[in-house]
PDB file of C-alpha atoms in Angstrom:
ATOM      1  CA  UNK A 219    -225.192 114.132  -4.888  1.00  0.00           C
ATOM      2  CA  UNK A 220    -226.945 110.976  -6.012  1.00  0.00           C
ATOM      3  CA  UNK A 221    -225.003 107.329  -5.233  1.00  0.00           C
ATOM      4  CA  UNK A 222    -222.914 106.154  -8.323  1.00  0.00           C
ATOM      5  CA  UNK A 223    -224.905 102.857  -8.195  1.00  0.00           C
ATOM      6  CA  UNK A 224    -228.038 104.470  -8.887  1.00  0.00           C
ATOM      7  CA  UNK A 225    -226.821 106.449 -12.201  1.00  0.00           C
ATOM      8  CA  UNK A 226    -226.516 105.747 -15.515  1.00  0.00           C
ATOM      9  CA  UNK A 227    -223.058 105.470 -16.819  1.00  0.00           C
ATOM     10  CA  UNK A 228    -223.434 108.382 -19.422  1.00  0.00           C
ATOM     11  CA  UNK A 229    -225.173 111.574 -17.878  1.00  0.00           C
ATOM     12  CA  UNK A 230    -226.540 114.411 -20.373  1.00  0.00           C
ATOM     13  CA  UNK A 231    -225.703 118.021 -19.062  1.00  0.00           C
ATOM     14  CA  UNK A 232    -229.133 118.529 -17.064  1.00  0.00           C
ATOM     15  CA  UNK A 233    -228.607 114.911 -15.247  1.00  0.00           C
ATOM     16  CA  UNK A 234    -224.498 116.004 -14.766  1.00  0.00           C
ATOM     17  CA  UNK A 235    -226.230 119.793 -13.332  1.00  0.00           C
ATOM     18  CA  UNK A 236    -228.416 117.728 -10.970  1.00  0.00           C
ATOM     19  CA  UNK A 237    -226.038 115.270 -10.045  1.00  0.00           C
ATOM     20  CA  UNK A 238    -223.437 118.243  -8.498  1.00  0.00           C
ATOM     21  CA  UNK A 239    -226.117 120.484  -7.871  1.00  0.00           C
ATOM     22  CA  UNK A 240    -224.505 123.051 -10.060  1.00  0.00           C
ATOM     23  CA  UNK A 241    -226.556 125.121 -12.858  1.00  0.00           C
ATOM     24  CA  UNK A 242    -225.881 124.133 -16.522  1.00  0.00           C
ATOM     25  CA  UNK A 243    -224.333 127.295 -16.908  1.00  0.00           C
ATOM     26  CA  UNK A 244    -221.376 126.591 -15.136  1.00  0.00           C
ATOM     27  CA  UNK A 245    -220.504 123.187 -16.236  1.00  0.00           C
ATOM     28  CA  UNK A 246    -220.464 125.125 -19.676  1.00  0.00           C
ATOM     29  CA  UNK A 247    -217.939 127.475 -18.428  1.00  0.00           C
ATOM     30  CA  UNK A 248    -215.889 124.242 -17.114  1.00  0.00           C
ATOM     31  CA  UNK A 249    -215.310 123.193 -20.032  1.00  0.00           C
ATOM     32  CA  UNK A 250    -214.479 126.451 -21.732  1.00  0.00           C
ATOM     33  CA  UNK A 251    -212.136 126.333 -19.066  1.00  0.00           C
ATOM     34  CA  UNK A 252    -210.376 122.761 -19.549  1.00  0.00           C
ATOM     35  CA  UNK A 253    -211.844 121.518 -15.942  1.00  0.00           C
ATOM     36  CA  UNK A 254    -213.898 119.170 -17.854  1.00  0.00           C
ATOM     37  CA  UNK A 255    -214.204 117.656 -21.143  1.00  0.00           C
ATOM     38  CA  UNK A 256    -217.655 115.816 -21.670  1.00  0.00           C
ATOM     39  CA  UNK A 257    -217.960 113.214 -24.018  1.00  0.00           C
ATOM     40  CA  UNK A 258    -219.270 114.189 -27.420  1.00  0.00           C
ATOM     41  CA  UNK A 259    -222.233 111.801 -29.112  1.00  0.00           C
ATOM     42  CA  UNK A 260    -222.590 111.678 -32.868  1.00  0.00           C
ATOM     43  CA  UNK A 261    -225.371 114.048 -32.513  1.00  0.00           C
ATOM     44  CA  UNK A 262    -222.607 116.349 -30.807  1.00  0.00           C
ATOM     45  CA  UNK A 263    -224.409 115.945 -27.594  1.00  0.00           C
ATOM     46  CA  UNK A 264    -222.397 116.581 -24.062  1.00  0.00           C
ATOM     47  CA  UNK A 265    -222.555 113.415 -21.961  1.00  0.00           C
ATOM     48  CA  UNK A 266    -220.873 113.191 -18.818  1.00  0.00           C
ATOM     49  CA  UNK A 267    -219.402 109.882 -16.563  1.00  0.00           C
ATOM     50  CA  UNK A 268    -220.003 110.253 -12.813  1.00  0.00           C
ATOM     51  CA  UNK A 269    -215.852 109.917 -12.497  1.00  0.00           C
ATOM     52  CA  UNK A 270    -215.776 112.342 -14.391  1.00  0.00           C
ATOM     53  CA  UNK A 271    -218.153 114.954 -12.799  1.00  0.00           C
ATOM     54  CA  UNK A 272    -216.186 114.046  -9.157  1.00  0.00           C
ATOM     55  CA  UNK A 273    -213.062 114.628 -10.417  1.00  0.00           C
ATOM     56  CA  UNK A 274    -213.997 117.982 -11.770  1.00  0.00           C
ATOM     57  CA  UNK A 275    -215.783 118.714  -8.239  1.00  0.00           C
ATOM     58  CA  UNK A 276    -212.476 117.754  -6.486  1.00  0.00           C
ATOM     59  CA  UNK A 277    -210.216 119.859  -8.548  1.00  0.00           C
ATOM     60  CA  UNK A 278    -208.642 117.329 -10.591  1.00  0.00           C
ATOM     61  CA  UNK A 279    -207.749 118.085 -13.842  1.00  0.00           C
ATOM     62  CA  UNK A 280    -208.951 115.922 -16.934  1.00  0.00           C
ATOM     63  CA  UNK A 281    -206.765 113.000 -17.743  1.00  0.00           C
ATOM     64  CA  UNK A 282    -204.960 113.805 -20.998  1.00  0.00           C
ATOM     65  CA  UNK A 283    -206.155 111.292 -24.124  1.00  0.00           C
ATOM     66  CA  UNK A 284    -203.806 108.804 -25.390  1.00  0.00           C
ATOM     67  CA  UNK A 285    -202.156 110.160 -28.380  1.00  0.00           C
ATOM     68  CA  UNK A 286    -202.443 108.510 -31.452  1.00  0.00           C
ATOM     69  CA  UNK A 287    -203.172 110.132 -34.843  1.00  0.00           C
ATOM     70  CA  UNK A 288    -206.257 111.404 -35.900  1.00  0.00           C
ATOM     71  CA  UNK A 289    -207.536 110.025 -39.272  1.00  0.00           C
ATOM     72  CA  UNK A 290    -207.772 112.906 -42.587  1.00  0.00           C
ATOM     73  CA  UNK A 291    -211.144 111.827 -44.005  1.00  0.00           C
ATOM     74  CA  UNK A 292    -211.505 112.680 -47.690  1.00  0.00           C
ATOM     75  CA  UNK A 293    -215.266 112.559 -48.976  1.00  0.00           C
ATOM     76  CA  UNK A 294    -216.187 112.352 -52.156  1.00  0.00           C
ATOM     77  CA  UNK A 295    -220.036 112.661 -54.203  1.00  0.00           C
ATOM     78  CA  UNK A 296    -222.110 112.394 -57.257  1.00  0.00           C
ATOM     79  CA  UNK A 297    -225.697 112.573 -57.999  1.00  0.00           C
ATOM     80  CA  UNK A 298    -226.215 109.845 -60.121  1.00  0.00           C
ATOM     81  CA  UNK A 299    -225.068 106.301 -60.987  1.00  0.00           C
ATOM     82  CA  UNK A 300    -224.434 107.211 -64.374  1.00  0.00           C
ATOM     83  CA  UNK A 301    -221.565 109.906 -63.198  1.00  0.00           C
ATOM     84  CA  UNK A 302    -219.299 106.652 -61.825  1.00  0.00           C
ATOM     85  CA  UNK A 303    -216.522 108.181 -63.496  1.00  0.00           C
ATOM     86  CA  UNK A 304    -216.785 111.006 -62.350  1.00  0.00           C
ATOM     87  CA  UNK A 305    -216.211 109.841 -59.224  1.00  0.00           C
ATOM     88  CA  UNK A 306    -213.461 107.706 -59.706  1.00  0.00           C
ATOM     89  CA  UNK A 307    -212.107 110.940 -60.497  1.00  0.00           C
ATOM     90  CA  UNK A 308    -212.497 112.759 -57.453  1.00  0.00           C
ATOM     91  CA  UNK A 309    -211.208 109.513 -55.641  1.00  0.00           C
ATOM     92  CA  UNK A 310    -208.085 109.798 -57.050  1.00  0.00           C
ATOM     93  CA  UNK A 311    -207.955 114.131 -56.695  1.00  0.00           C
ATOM     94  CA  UNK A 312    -208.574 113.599 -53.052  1.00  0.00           C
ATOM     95  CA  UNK A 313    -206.305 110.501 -52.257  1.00  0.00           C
ATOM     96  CA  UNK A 314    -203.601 111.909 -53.556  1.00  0.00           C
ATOM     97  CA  UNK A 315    -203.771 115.251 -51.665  1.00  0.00           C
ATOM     98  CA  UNK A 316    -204.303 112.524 -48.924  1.00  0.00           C
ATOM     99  CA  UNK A 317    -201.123 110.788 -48.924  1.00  0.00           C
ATOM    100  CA  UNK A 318    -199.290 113.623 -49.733  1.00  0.00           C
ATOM    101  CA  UNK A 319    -200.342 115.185 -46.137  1.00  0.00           C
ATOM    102  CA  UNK A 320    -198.025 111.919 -44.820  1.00  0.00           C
ATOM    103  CA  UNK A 321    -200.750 110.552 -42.094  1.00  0.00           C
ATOM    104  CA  UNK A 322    -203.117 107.752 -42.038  1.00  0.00           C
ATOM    105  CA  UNK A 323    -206.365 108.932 -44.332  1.00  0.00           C
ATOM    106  CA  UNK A 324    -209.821 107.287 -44.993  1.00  0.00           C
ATOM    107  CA  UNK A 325    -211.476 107.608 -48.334  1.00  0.00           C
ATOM    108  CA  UNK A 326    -215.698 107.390 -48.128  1.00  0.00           C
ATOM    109  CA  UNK A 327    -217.806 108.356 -50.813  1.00  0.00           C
ATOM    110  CA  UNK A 328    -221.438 108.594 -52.065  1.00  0.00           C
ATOM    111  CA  UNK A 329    -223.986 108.260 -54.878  1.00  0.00           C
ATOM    112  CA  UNK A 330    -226.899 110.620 -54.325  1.00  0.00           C
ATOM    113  CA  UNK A 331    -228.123 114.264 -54.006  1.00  0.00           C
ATOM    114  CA  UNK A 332    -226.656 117.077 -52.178  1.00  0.00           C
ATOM    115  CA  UNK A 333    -230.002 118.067 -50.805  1.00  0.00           C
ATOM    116  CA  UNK A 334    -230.011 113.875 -49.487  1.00  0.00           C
ATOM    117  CA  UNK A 335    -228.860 114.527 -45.670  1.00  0.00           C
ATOM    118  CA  UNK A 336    -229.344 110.603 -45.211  1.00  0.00           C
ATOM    119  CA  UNK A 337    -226.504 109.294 -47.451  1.00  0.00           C
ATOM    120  CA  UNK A 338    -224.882 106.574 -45.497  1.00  0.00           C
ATOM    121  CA  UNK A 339    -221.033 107.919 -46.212  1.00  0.00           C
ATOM    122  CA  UNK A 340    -221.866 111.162 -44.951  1.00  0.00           C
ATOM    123  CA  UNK A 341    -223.670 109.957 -41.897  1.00  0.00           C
ATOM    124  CA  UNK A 342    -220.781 108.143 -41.355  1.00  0.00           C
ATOM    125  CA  UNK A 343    -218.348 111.345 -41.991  1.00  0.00           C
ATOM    126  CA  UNK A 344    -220.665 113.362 -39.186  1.00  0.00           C
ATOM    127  CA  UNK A 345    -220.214 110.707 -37.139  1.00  0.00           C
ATOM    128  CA  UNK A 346    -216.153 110.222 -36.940  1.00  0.00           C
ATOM    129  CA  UNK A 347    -216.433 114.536 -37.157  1.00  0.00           C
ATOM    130  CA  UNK A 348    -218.418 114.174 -33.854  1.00  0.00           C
ATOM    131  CA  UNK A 349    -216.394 111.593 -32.124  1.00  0.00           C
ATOM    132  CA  UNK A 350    -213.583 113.578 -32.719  1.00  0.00           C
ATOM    133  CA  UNK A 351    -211.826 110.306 -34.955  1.00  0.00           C
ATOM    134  CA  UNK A 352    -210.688 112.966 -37.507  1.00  0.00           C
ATOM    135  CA  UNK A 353    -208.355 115.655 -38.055  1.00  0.00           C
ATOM    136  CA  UNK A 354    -209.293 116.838 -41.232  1.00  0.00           C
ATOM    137  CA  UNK A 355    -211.781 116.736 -44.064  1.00  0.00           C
ATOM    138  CA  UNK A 356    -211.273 117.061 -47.732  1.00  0.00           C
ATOM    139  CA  UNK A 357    -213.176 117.325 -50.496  1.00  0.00           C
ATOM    140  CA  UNK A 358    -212.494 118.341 -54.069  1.00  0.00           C
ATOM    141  CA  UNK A 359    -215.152 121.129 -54.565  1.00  0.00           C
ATOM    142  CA  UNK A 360    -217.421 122.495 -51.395  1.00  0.00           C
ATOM    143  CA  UNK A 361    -220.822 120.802 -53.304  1.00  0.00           C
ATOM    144  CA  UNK A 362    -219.564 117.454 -53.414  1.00  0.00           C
ATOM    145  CA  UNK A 363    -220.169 117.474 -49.343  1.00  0.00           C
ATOM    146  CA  UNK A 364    -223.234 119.456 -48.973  1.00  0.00           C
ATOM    147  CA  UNK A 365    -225.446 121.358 -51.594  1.00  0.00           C
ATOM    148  CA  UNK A 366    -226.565 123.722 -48.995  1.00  0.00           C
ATOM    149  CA  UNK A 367    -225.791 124.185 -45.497  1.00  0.00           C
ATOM    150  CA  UNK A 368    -221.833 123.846 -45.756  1.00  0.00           C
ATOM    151  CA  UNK A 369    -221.213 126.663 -42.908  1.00  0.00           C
ATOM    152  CA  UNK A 370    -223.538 124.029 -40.153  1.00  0.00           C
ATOM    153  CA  UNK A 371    -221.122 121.303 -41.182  1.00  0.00           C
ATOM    154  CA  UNK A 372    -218.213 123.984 -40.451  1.00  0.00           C
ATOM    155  CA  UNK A 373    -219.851 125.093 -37.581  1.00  0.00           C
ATOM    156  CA  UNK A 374    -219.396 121.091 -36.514  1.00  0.00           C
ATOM    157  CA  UNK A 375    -216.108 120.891 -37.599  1.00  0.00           C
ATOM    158  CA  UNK A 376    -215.283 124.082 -35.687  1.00  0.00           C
ATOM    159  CA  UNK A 377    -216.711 122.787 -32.512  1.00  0.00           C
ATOM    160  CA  UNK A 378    -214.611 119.405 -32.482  1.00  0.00           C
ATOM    161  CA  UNK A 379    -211.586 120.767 -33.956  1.00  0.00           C
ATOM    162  CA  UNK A 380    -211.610 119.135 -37.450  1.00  0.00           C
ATOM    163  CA  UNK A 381    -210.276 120.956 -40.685  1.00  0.00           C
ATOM    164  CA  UNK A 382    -212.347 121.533 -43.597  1.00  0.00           C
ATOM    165  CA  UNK A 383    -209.839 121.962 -46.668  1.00  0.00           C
ATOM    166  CA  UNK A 384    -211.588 122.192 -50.112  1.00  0.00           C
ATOM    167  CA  UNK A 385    -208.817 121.686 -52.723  1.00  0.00           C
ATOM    168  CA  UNK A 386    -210.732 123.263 -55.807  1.00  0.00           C
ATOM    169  CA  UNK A 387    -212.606 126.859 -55.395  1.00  0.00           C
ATOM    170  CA  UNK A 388    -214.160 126.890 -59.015  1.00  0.00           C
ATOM    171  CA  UNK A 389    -216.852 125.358 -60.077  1.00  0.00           C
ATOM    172  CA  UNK A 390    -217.002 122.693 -63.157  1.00  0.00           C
ATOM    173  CA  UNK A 391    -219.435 122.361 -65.759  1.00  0.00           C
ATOM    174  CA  UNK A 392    -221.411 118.876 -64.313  1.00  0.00           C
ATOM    175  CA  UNK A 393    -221.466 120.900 -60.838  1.00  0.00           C
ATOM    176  CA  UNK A 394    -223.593 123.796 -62.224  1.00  0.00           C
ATOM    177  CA  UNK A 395    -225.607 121.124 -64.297  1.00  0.00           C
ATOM    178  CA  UNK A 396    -226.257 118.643 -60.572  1.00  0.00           C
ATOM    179  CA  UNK A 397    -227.213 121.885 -59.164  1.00  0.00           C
ATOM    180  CA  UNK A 398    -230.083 122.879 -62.016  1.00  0.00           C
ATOM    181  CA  UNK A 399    -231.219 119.035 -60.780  1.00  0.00           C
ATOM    182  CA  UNK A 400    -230.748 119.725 -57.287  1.00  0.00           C
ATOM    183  CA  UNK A 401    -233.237 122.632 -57.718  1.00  0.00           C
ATOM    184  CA  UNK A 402    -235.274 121.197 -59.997  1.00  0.00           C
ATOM    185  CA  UNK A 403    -236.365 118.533 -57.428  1.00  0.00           C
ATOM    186  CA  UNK A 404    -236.949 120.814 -54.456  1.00  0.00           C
ATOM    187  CA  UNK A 405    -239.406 122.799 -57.335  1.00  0.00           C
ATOM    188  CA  UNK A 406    -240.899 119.504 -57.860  1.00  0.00           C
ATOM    189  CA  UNK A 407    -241.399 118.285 -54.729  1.00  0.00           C
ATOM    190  CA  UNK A 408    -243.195 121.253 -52.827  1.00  0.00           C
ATOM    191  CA  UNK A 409    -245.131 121.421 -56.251  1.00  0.00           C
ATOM    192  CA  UNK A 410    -246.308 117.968 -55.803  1.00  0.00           C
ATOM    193  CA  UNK A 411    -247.021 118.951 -52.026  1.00  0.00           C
ATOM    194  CA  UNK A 412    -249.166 121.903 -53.161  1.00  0.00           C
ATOM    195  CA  UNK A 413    -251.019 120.960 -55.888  1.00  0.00           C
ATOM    196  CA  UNK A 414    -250.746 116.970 -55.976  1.00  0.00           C
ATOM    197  CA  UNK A 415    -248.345 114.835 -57.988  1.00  0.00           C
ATOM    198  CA  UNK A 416    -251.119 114.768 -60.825  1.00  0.00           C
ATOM    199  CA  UNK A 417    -252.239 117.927 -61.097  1.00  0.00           C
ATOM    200  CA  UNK A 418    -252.345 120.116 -63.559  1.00  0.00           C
ATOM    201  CA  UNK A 419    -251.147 122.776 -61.795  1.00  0.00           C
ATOM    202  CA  UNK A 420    -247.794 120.707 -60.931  1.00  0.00           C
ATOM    203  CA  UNK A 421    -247.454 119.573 -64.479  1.00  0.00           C
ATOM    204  CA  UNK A 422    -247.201 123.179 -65.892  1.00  0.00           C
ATOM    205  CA  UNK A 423    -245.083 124.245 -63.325  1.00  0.00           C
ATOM    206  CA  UNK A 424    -242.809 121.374 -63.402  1.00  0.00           C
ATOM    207  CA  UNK A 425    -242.308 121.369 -67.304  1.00  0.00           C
ATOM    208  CA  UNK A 426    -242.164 125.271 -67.341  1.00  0.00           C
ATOM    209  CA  UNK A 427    -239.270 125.112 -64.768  1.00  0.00           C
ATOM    210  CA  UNK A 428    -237.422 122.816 -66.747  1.00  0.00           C
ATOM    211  CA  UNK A 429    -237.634 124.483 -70.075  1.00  0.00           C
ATOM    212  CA  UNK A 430    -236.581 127.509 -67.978  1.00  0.00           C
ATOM    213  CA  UNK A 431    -233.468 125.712 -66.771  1.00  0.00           C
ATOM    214  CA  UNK A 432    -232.715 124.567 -69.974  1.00  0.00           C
ATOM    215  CA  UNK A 433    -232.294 127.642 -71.688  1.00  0.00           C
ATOM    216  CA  UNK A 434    -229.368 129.022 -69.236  1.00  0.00           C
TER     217      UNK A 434
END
């Protein structure tokens, strides 16, 4: 076991393995257990204080958290600037089923696709999701988080004990119409990488997609 001095104060799980001389495995198991709880990054990374790690050694059980509530985070998205009422909209849908859940509640929203992954409100969302800072998150229709990959976000959720409630289960009309765009741009962007943005080749396909879309 390696002096305190000489450590960093966060350890990942293979410096917390060497550190006790145990195998990653079973600091896993620990914490299935409740022996330890690691610390949880916003990349929902394990990281470990040496306290920590000689407490668990020693048999001490973690120290409970101080309770205070957990914030509900609603989320709300469009695609475009033009769909500003829109959103407004879905501001007021989610705040209200919010306040009616009687506990403090943060609002964030964005402007921008569902395929987009680097939207600033959402980064912020997997952020308080990973630091465990929320309870809850709601969102008017399942799209409006995530075009695609919903069940990873779940799966994150899941892992640091935060509800996902969506309060609508159909879909509207400007949802099926963001998602011909949605797919529209992934058609035009591995088009562009195939062929080149001015080829011929990407022209065709990208104006035969379209007229494709539009007929549905």
């Amino acid at each position: 076991m390696a002096s305190n001095t000489q450590l960093p104060k966060y350890l990942s799980i293979g410096q917390a393995s060497k550190y006790l001389n145990i195998a990653i495995p079973t600091l896993r198991l620990w914490e299935r257990k409740g022996i330890i709880k690691p610390i949880r990054t916003a990349g929902n990374q394990r990281r470990y204080t040496p306290q920590m790690l000689d407490d668990a050694l020693a048999g001490k059980k973690p120290a409970k958290p101080v309770s205070k509530d957990k914030l509900i985070i609603g989320y709300c998205r469009v695609s475009s600037a033009g769909q500003k009422n829109d959103l407004k909209r879905q501001i007021a849908v989610v705040t209200n089923f919010c306040e009616m859940q009687g506990k403090p509640f943060k609002i964030i929203s964005d402007i921008g696709s569902g395929l987009n992954y680097h939207k600033k409100g959402l980064k912020e969302l997997i952020h308080l999701i990973c630091t465990q800072q929320c309870s809850q998150v709601v969102v008017n229709y399942q799209d409006r988080l995530v075009r695609f990959g919903f069940e990873l976000i779940e799966d994150i959720c899941q892992e640091n004990d935060v509800e996902i409630t969506v309060i609508n289960q159909t879909k509207t009309e400007s949802s099926n119409e963001e998602l011909v765009d949605d797919v529209l741009s992934v058609i035009t962007v591995y088009s562009a990488k195939l062929y080149g943005k001015r080829s011929h080749h990407n022209e065709k396909i990208i104006k035969t997609n379209q007229e494709l879309f539009k007929d549905r």
